Structure formats: structure tokens, C-alpha cells
Tab-separated table of C-alpha atoms in Angstrom:
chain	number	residue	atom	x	y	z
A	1	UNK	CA	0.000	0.000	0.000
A	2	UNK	CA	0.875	3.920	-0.388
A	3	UNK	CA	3.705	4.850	1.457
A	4	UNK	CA	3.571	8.838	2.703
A	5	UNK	CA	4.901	10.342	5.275
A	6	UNK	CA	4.653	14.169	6.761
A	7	UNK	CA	7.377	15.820	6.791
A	8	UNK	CA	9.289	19.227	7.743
A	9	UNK	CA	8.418	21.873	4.616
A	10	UNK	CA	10.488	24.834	4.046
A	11	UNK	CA	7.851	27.329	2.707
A	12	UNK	CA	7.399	30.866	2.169
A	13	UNK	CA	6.764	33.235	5.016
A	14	UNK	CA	2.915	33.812	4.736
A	15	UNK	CA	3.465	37.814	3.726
A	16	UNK	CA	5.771	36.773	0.754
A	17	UNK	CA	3.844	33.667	-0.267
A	18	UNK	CA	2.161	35.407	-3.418
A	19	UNK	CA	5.428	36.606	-4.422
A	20	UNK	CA	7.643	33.405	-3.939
A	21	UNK	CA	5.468	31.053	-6.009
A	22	UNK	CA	6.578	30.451	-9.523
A	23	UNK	CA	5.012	28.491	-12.190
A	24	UNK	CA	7.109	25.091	-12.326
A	25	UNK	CA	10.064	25.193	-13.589
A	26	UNK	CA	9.720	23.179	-17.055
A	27	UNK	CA	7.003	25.192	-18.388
A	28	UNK	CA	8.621	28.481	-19.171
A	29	UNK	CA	12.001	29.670	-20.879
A	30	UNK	CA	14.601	31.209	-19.239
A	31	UNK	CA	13.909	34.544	-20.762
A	32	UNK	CA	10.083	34.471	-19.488
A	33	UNK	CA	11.581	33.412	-16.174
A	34	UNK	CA	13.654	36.261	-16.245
A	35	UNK	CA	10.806	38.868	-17.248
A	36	UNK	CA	8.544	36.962	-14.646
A	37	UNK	CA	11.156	37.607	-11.697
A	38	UNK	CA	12.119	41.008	-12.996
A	39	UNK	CA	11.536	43.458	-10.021
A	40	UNK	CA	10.689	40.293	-7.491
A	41	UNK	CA	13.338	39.302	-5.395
A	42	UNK	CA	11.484	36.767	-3.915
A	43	UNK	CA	10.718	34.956	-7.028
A	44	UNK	CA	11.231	31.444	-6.574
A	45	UNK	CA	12.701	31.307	-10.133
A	46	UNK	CA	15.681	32.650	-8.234
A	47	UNK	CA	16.598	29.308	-7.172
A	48	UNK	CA	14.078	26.575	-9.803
A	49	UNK	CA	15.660	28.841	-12.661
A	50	UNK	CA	18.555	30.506	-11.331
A	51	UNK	CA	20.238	31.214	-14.802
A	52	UNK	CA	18.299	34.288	-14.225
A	53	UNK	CA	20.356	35.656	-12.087
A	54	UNK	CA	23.495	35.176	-14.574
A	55	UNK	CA	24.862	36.452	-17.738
A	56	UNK	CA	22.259	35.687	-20.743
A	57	UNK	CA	24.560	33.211	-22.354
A	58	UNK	CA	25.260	30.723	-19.391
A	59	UNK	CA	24.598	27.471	-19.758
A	60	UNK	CA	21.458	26.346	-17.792
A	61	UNK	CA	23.161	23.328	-17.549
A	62	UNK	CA	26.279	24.214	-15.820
A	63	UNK	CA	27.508	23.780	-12.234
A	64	UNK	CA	27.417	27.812	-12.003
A	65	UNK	CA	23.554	27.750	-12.379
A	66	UNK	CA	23.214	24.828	-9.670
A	67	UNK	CA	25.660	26.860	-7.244
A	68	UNK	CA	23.691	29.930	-7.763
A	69	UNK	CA	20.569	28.071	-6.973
A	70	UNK	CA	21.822	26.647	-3.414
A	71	UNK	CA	23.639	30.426	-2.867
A	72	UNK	CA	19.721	32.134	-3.645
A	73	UNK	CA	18.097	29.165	-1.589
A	74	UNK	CA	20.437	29.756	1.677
A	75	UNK	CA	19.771	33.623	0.846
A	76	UNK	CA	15.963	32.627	1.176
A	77	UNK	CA	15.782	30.880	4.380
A	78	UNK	CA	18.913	33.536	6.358
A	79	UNK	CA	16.452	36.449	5.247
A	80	UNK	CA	13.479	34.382	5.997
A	81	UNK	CA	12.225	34.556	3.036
A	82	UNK	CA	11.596	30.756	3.557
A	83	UNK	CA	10.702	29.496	7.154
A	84	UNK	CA	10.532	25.483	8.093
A	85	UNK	CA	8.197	24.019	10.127
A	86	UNK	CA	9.698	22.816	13.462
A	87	UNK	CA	7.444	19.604	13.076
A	88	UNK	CA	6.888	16.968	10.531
A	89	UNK	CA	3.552	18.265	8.996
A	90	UNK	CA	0.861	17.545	6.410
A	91	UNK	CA	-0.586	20.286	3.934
A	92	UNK	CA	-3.891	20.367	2.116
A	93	UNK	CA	-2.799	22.675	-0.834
A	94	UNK	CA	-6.483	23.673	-2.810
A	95	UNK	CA	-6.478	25.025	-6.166
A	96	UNK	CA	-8.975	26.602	-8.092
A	97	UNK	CA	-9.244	27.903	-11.753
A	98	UNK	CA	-12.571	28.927	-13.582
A	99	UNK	CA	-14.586	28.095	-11.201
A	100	UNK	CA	-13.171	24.382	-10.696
A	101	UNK	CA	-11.626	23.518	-8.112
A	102	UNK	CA	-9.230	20.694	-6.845
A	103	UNK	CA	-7.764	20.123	-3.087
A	104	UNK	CA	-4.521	17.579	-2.739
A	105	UNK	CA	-2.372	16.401	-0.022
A	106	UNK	CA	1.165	17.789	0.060
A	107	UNK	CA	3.007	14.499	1.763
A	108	UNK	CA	6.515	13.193	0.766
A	109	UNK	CA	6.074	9.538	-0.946
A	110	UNK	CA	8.501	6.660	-0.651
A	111	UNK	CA	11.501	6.425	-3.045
A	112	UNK	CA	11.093	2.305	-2.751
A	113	UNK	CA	7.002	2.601	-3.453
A	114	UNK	CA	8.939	4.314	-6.678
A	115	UNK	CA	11.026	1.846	-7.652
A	116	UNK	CA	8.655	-1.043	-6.860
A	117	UNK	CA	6.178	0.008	-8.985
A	118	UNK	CA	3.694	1.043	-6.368
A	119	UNK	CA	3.704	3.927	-7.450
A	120	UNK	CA	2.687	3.998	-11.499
A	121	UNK	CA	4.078	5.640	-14.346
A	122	UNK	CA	2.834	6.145	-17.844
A	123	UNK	CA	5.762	7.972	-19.544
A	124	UNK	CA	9.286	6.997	-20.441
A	125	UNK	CA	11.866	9.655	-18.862
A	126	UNK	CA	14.895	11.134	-20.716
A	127	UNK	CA	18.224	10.950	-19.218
A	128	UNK	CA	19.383	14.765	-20.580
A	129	UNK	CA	16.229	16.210	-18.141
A	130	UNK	CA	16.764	14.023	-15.145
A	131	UNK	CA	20.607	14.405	-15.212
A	132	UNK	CA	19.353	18.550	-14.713
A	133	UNK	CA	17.197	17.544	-11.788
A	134	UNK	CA	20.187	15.295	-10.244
A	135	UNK	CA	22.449	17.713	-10.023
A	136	UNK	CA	19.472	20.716	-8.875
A	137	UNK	CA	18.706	18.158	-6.366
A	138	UNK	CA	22.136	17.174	-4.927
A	139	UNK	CA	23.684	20.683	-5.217
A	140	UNK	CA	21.085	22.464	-3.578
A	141	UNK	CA	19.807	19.256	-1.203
A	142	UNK	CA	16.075	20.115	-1.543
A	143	UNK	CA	13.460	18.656	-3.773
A	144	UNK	CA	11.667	21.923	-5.324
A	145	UNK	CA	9.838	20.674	-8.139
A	146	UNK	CA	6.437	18.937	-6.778
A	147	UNK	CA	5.673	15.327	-8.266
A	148	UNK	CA	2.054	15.462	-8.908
A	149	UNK	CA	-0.039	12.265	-7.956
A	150	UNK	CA	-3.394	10.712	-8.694
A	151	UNK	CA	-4.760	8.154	-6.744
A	152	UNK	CA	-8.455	6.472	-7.317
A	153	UNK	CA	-11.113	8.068	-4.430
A	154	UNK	CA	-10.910	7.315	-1.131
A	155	UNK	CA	-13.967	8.687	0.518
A	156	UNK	CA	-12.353	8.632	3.954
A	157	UNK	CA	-9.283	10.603	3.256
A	158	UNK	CA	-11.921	13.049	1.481
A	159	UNK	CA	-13.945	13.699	4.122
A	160	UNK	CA	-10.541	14.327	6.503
A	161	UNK	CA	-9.688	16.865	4.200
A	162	UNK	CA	-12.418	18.442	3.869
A	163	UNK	CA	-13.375	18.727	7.700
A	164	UNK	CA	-9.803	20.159	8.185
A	165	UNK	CA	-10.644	23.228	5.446
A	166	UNK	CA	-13.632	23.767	7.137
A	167	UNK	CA	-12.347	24.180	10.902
A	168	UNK	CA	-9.126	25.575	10.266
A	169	UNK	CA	-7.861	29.054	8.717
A	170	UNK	CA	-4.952	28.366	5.694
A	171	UNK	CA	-1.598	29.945	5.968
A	172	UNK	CA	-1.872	31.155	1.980
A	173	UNK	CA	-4.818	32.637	-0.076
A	174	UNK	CA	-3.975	34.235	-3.157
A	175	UNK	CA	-4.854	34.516	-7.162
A	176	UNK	CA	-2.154	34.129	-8.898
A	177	UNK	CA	-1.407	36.392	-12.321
A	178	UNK	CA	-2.980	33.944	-14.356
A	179	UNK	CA	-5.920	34.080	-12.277
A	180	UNK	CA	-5.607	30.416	-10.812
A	181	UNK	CA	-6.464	30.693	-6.871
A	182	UNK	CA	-3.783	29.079	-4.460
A	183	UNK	CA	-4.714	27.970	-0.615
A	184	UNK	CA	-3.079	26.025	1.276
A	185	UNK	CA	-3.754	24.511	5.025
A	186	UNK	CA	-1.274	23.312	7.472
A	187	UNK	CA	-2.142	20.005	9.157
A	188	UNK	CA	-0.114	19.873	12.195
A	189	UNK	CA	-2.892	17.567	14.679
A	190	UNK	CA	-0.753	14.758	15.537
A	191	UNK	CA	-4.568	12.293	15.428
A	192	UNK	CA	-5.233	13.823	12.324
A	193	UNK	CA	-1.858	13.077	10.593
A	194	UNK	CA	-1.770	9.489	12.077
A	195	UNK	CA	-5.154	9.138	10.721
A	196	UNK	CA	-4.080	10.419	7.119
A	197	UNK	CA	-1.246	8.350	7.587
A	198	UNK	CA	-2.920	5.079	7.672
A	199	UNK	CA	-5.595	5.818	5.695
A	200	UNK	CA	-3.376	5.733	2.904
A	201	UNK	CA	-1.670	3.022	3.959
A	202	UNK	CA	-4.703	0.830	3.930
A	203	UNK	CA	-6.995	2.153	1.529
A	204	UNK	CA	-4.520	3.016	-1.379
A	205	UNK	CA	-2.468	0.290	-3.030
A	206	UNK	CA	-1.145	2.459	-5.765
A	207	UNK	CA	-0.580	6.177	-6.395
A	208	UNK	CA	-0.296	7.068	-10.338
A	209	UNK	CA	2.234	10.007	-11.354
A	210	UNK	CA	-0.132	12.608	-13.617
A	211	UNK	CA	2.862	15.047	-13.774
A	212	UNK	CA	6.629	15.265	-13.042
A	213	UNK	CA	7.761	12.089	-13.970
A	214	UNK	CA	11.655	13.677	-14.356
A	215	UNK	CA	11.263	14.703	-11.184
A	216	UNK	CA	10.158	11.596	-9.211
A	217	UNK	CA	13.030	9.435	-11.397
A	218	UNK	CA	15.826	11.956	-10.058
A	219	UNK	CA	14.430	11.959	-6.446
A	220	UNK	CA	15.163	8.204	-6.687
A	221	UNK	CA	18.472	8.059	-8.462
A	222	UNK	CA	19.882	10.932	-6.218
A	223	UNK	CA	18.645	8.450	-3.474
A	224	UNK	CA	20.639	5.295	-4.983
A	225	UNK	CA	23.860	7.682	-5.538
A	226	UNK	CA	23.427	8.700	-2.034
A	227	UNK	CA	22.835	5.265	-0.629
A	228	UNK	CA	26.097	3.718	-3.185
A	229	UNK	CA	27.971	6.346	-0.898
A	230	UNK	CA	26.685	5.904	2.865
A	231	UNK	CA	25.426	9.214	2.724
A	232	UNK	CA	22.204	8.158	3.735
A	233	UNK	CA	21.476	7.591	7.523
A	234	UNK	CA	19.040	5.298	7.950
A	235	UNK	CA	15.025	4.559	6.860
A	236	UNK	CA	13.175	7.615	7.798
A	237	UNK	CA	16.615	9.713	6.136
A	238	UNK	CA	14.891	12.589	3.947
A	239	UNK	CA	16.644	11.154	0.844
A	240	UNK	CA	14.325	8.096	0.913
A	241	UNK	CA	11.159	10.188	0.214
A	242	UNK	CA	9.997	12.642	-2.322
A	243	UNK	CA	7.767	15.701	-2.476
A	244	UNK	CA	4.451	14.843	-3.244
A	245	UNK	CA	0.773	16.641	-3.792
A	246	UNK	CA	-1.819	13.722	-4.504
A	247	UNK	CA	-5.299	14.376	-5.678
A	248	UNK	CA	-8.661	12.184	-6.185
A	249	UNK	CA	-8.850	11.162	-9.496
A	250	UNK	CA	-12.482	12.677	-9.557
A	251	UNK	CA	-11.258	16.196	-9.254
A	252	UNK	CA	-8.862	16.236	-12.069
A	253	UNK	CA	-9.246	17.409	-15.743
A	254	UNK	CA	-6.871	16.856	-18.327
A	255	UNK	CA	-6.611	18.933	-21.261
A	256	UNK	CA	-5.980	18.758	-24.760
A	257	UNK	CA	-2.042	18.223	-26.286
A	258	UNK	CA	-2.212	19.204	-29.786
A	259	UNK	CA	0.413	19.087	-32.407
A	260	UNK	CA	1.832	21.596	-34.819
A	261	UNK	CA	3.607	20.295	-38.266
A	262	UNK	CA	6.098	22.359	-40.309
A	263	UNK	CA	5.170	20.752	-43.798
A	264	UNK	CA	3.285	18.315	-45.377
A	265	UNK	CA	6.043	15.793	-46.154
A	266	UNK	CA	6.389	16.997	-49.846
A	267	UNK	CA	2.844	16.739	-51.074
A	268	UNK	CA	0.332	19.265	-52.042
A	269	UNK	CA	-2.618	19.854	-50.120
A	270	UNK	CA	-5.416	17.917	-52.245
A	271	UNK	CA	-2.687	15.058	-52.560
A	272	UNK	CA	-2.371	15.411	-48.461
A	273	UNK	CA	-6.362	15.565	-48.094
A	274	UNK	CA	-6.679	12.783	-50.593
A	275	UNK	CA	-4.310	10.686	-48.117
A	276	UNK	CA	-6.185	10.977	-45.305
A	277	UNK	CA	-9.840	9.994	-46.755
A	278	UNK	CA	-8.004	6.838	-46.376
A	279	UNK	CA	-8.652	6.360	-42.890
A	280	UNK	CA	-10.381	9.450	-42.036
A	281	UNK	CA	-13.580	10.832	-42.721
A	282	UNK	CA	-12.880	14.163	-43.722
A	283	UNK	CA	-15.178	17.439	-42.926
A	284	UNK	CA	-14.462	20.861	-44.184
A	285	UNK	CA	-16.296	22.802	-41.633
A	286	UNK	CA	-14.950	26.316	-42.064
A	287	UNK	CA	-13.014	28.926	-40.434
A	288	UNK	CA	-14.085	29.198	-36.930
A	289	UNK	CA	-11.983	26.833	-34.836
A	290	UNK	CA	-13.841	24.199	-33.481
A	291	UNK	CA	-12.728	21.575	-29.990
A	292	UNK	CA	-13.312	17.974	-31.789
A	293	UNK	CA	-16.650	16.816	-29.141
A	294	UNK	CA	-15.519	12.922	-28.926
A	295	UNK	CA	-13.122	10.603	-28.502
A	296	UNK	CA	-11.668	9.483	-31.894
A	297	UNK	CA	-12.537	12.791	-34.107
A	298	UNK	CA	-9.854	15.420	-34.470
A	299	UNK	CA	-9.959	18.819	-35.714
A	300	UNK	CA	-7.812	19.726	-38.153
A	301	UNK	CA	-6.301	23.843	-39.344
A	302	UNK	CA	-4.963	23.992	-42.823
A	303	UNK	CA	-4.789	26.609	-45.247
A	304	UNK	CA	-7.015	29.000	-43.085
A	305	UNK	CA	-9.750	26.416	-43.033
A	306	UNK	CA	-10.572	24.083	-40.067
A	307	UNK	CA	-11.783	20.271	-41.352
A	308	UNK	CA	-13.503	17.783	-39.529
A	309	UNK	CA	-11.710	14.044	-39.235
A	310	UNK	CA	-13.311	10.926	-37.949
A	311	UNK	CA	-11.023	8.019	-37.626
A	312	UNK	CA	-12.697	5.137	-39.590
A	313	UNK	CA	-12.988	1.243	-37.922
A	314	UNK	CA	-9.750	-0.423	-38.150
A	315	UNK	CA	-7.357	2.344	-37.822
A	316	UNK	CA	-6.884	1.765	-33.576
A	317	UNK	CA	-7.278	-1.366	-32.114
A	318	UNK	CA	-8.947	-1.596	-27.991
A	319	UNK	CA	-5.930	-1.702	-26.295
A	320	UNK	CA	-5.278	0.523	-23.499
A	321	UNK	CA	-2.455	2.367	-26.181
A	322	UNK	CA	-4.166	1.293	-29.343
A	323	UNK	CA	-7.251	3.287	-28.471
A	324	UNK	CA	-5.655	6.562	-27.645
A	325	UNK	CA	-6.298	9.540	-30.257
A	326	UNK	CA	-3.034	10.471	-30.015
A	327	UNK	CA	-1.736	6.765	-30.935
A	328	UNK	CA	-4.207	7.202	-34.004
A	329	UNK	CA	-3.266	10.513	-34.835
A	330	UNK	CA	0.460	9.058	-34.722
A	331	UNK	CA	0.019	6.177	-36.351
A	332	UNK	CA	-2.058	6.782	-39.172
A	333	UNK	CA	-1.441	10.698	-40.132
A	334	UNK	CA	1.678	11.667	-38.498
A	335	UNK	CA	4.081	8.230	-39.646
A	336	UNK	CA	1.675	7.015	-42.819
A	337	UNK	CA	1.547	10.700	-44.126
A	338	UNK	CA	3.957	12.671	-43.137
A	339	UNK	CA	6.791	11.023	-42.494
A	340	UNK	CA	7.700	12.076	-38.370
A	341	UNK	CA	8.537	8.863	-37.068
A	342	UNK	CA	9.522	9.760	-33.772
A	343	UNK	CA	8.108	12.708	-32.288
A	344	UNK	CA	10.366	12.970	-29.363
A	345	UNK	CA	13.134	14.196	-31.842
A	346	UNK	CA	11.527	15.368	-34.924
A	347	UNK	CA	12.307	18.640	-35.545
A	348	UNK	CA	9.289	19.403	-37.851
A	349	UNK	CA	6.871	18.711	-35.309
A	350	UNK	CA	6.242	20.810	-32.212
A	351	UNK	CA	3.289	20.375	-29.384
A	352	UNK	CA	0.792	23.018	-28.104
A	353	UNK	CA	-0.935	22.181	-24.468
A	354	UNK	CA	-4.666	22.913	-24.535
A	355	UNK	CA	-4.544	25.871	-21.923
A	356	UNK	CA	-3.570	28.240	-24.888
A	357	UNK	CA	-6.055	27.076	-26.817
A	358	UNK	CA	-7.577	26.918	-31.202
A	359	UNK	CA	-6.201	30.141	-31.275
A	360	UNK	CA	-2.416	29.687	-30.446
A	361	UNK	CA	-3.127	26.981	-33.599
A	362	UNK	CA	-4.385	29.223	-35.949
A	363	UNK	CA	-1.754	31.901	-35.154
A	364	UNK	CA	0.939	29.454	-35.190
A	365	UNK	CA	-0.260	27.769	-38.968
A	366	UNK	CA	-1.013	31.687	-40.229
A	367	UNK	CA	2.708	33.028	-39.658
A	368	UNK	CA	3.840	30.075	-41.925
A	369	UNK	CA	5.913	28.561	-39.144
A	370	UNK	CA	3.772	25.675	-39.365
A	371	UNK	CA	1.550	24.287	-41.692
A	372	UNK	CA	-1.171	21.968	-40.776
A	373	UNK	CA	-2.442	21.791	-36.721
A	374	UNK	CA	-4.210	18.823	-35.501
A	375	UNK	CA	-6.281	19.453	-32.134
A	376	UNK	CA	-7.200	16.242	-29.898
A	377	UNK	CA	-9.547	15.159	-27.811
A	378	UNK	CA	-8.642	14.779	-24.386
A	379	UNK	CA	-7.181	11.571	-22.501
A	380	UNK	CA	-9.116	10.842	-19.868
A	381	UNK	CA	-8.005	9.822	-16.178
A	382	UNK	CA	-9.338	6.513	-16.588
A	383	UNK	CA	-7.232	6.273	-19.859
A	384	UNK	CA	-4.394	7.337	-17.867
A	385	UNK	CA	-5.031	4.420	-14.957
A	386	UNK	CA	-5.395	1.990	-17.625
A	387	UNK	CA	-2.327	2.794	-19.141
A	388	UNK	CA	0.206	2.612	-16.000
A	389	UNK	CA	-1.934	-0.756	-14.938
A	390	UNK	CA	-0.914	-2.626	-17.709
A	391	UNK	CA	2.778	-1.721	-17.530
A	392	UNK	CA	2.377	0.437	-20.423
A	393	UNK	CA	3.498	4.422	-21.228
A	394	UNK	CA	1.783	6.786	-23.629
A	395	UNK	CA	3.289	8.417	-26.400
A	396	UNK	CA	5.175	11.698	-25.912
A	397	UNK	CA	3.178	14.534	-24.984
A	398	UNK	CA	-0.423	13.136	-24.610
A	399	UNK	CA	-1.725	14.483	-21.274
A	400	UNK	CA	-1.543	18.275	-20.246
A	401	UNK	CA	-2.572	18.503	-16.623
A	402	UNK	CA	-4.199	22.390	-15.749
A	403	UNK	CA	-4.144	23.879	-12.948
A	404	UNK	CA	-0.327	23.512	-12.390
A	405	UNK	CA	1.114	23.119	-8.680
A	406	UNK	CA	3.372	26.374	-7.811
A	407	UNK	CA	6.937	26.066	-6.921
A	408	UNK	CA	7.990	27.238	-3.735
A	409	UNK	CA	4.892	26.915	-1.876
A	410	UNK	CA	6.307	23.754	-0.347
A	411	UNK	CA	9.956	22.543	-0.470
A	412	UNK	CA	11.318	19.616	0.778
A	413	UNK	CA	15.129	19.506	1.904
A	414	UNK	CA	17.388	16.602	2.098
């Protein structure tokens, strides 16, 4: 069963807390970082993306940028910028955008449920972007970048949560500058947290990562290095857990993770349309974008028009990965047609999450950066479950998870 533990965050002093947290780290440039933190010294992008602080031209990849980070994060806690709780604590961090809103527990999860398999993955991890988190991690010895986990409803652990919101004041309350609220509760009731504790342990048998799979596969190989070198003091060392925030799958939405093509693979665009009556049924439906409304029907921008396509029987099999619209979409229009075999390293292909919406498709086709868009329907949570159950992963960029944790709200040190 699911392993958590409380634990002692470093966090922002409640004053500063709008100001600290920073989207995470892997969604933004260093140059929007930069214009994000410009005027804030209490920017956490000060120590998630320190390069900020250096010359334009540094490497973000460099020892310099990992040293600056640990200099910025001891900065942060002398100046109290960052306080720790003096107890091992649990936090109920609630987010809420558009009017939806979704309430996790911030816990640290076991490195071993990791490796076991207890806890569930659905994406393969690249060594270039957990080599960066390795040495963030081990130069700075704190995990800042929050793993975000899903876990199937426990209506027990629901109802703790939700009695603690409504008895208890939070530490933070703010609306962020994209308009996504942020609260967060400290649960420091040593009977609540034991309850929490073992609610989890016997009521959950597997947590499944939704976002910040790099992350969680660093937290464990910084572990094994530090292990391999008796660095580690025992079980309960902080090494042997990871930062955590774990929802109920019933609260989370998953958006849209379209794709963007720079050419058509050499044919013309009746040849190209031609291609894909082949498999698709194809819809010309004008030149307002459209979302497609079902699972298996794709909307399509080319030449300033938006089309219609239906995938026809026998173009996806039933399989937890055969079924998925973007295994269709890969298989059958972005291989068969146009050529992109692998989409992790084709340059001519490029991936749009759903929060900017038709629009950033349209604008992106119209400039004649790209040519053709393709918008999907979203995965669903189940889809995702499935997935990590049978041992499988998805194809590269197929889930877009919105709204996104903040860095710096909660930090756990090592």
C-alpha cells in the first residue's frame, strides 16, 4: 500500500507567499523566467531557474547555475524569506481555476514505493532532463519541483480533508497572475496526521504520477547515488522520500495536447487531403476553430480552413495504447503521411498544451511557421489508470494537466 509520510516543509513566510510562487520550472524559458522575476526578489525562479540571475549566455546546464541556486536558496531561508516548520507536517494545498476547483495532499512519498512500482508511471523519462534535476537536487539538497499524484477516491481521506478546510484558517490565499487561486492549510494535529497516515496506507495500493515524472526518477536516483555512498542515515533519512501533492482522481481534468507540423512531407494539399480519406472521414467545416466533441474525431487547421476528421474502424485497435487519439493521430497521419517517425526528436513537429487554446493553432499555422495543426480530444483519467496498470506508457506529450502546482509553496530539503 501507499507509502507517505509528513514531513518538515520549508515554505514561504505567509506575507511573501504570493510573491515566492513560480510556475514550475519546465514550463517556461529562461527569458520568461527572467521577465517573470524582474523586479521580485522573492521569485522562486531565483533558485528553480537561477540562470536568471546570470549572464544571458550561461549554460542552464552548468555547475554555475546549480551553485547559484543553493547560494539564492540559503539567501531565502537567512532572510526568511523561507521558514521550516519545526514539526513533521501535512498540507492540504487547494487550487482553483474557472470556477473548478481541486484540493490535494502535500506528503513526501517513498523512493522504494517508486522503484517497486507502487507507485505507477505512464511515460518513459529522458536521461538529458533528469541528469538537470540530479544535479538541482544534490547541489542544492532540496526537492523543489512537486511530483504530482493521482490516486483512485478514497472517501475517507476526502472527508478528513475536507473537515480540516472547514475548521481551520490556511496559511496562503492568493490569485495568482494567471488568475488560478492558491490555498493552502497546514495540518499539524498529531490524530489527524496518524489518521491520514494510515488511511493511505490501507486504503490506497497504488498512487499514479499525472505530472513530473523527471522529477520523481531523479528523487530516486539521487537516493541510490546517495545510498552507493553511505550518505544516507538510515530509513526515515529525507533522501528516501519525495515531495508529493496527490489528488482524487475525480477532481482532475486533463486537457488537450495538440500538435503543430512544419510541412506536409512533400505533397500538395489535395494530394495530403486525398491521403487521409483513407482512414479518415474528412469534414471541411470552415473557419471558426472548433474543440473535436468525442473521442476518436480530431480537428484539423490547414490553409485557413478548419476540417472535420473521424477516424474510420480499423485504424486503432482496444488496447489501453491502441485506443488513444493520439496513438491514431500518430500512427495513421503523423508516420503514414507525413513522415515524423519519432516525435520525441523530430524537428518538424512541435506540441501546443490545450490551456492556450484553437487560437495559439491558428496563429501558429497563419505566420507560416507551421503548416497543418491537428487538435485532440482529451485523454481521460481513466485512460491514464489503464495505461500505468498494464505496464504500459503513452506516447510523448499526450496528457496536459491544468491547474499547475506552484513552486515554492512547499519545499522539501534533504
Amino acid at each position: 500500500m501507499a507509502i507517505i509520510k509528513p514531513f518538515k516543509g520549508l515554505r514561504p513566510n505567509p506575507a511573501l507567499a504570493s510573491q515566492v510562487a513560480s510556475r514550475p520550472y519546465d514550463v517556461l524559458s529562461s527569458d520568461e523566467a527572467r521577465e517573470a522575476a524582474a523586479n521580485n526578489p522573492h521569485s522562486f525562479y531565483h533558485i528553480s531557474k537561477s540562470e536568471i540571475d546570470l549572464p544571458a549566455d550561461t549554460d542552464v546546464h552548468s555547475q554555475q547555475v546549480y551553485d547559484r541556486a543553493a547560494a539564492n536558496l540559503r539567501t531565502f531561508i537567512k532572510d526568511r524569506t523561507l521558514i521550516q516548520d519545526s514539526q513533521p507536517v501535512y498540507y492540504i494545498y487547494k487550487l482553483v481555476m474557472d470556477g473548478r476547483a481541486q484540493t490535494g495532499l502535500v506528503a513526501v512519498s517513498s523512493v522504494a514505493d517508486y522503484n517497486n512500482g507502487r507507485i505507477k508511471k505512464h511515460e518513459f523519462t529522458r536521461p538529458d532532463k533528469e541528469l538537470d534535476r540530479i544535479n538541482h537536487i544534490k547541489t542544492t539538497e532540496a526537492q523543489t519541483g512537486n511530483v504530482f499524484l493521482a490516486y483512485n477516491d478514497v472517501p475517507e481521506i476526502s472527508a478528513l480533508i475536507d473537515h480540516w478546510q472547514e475548521h481551520n484558517s490556511p496559511v496562503y490565499d492568493f490569485i495568482a497572475d494567471d488568475n488560478i487561486q492558491h490555498t493552502v492549510w497546514v495540518v499539524d494535529a498529531p490524530s489527524v496526521i496518524e489518521d491520514i497516515s494510515i488511511l493511505f496506507d490501507e486504503k490506497v495500493p497504488h498512487t499514479y504520477i499525472a505530472d513530473g515524472h523527471h522529477r520523481a526518477a531523479s528523487a530516486s536516483l539521487v537516493q541510490k547515488e546517495l545510498q552507493a555512498t553511505r550518505k544516507i542515515i538510515g530509513a526515515e533519512d529525507p533522501a528516501n522520500y519525495f515531495l508529493t501533492t496527490i489528488f482524487p482522481a475525480s477532481q482532475l481534468a486533463i486537457l488537450d495536447y495538440n500538435r503543430v507540423v512544419k510541412d506536409l512531407n512533400g505533397l500538395s494539399i489535395p494530394a495530403f487531403l486525398s491521403q487521409l480519406d483513407y482512414d479518415f472521414t474528412v469534414e471541411e467545416i470552415g473557419h471558426l476553430p472548433q474543440s473535436p466533441s468525442m473521442l476518436h474525431e480530431f480537428s484539423m487547421y490547414l490553409d485557413g480552413k478548419w476540417y472535420r476528421l473521424v477516424a474510420k474502424e480499423g485504424t486503432y485497435t482496444t488496447d489501453p495504447i491502441g485506443i488513444l487519439d493520439v496513438t491514431i493521430l500518430s500512427n495513421n497521419i503523423l508516420d503514414k503521411i507525413l513522415g515524423i517517425k519519432d516525435q520525441r526528436t523530430d524537428k518538424r513537429i512541435d506540441f501546443v498544451g490545450g490551456i492556450r487554446g484553437l487560437k495559439e493553432l491558428v496563429k501558429r499555422v497563419d505566420s507560416g511557421e507551421m503548416k497543418v495543426a491537428f487538435a485532440l480530444y482529451p485523454v481521460t483519467i481513466q485512460q491514464l489508470f489503464d495505461i500505468a496498470d498494464s505496464g504500459n506508457v503513452m506516447p510523448p506529450k499526450s496528457t496536459w494537466f491544468e491547474p499547475k502546482l506552484r513552486d515554492g509553496l512547499i519545499t522539501h530539503l534533504i
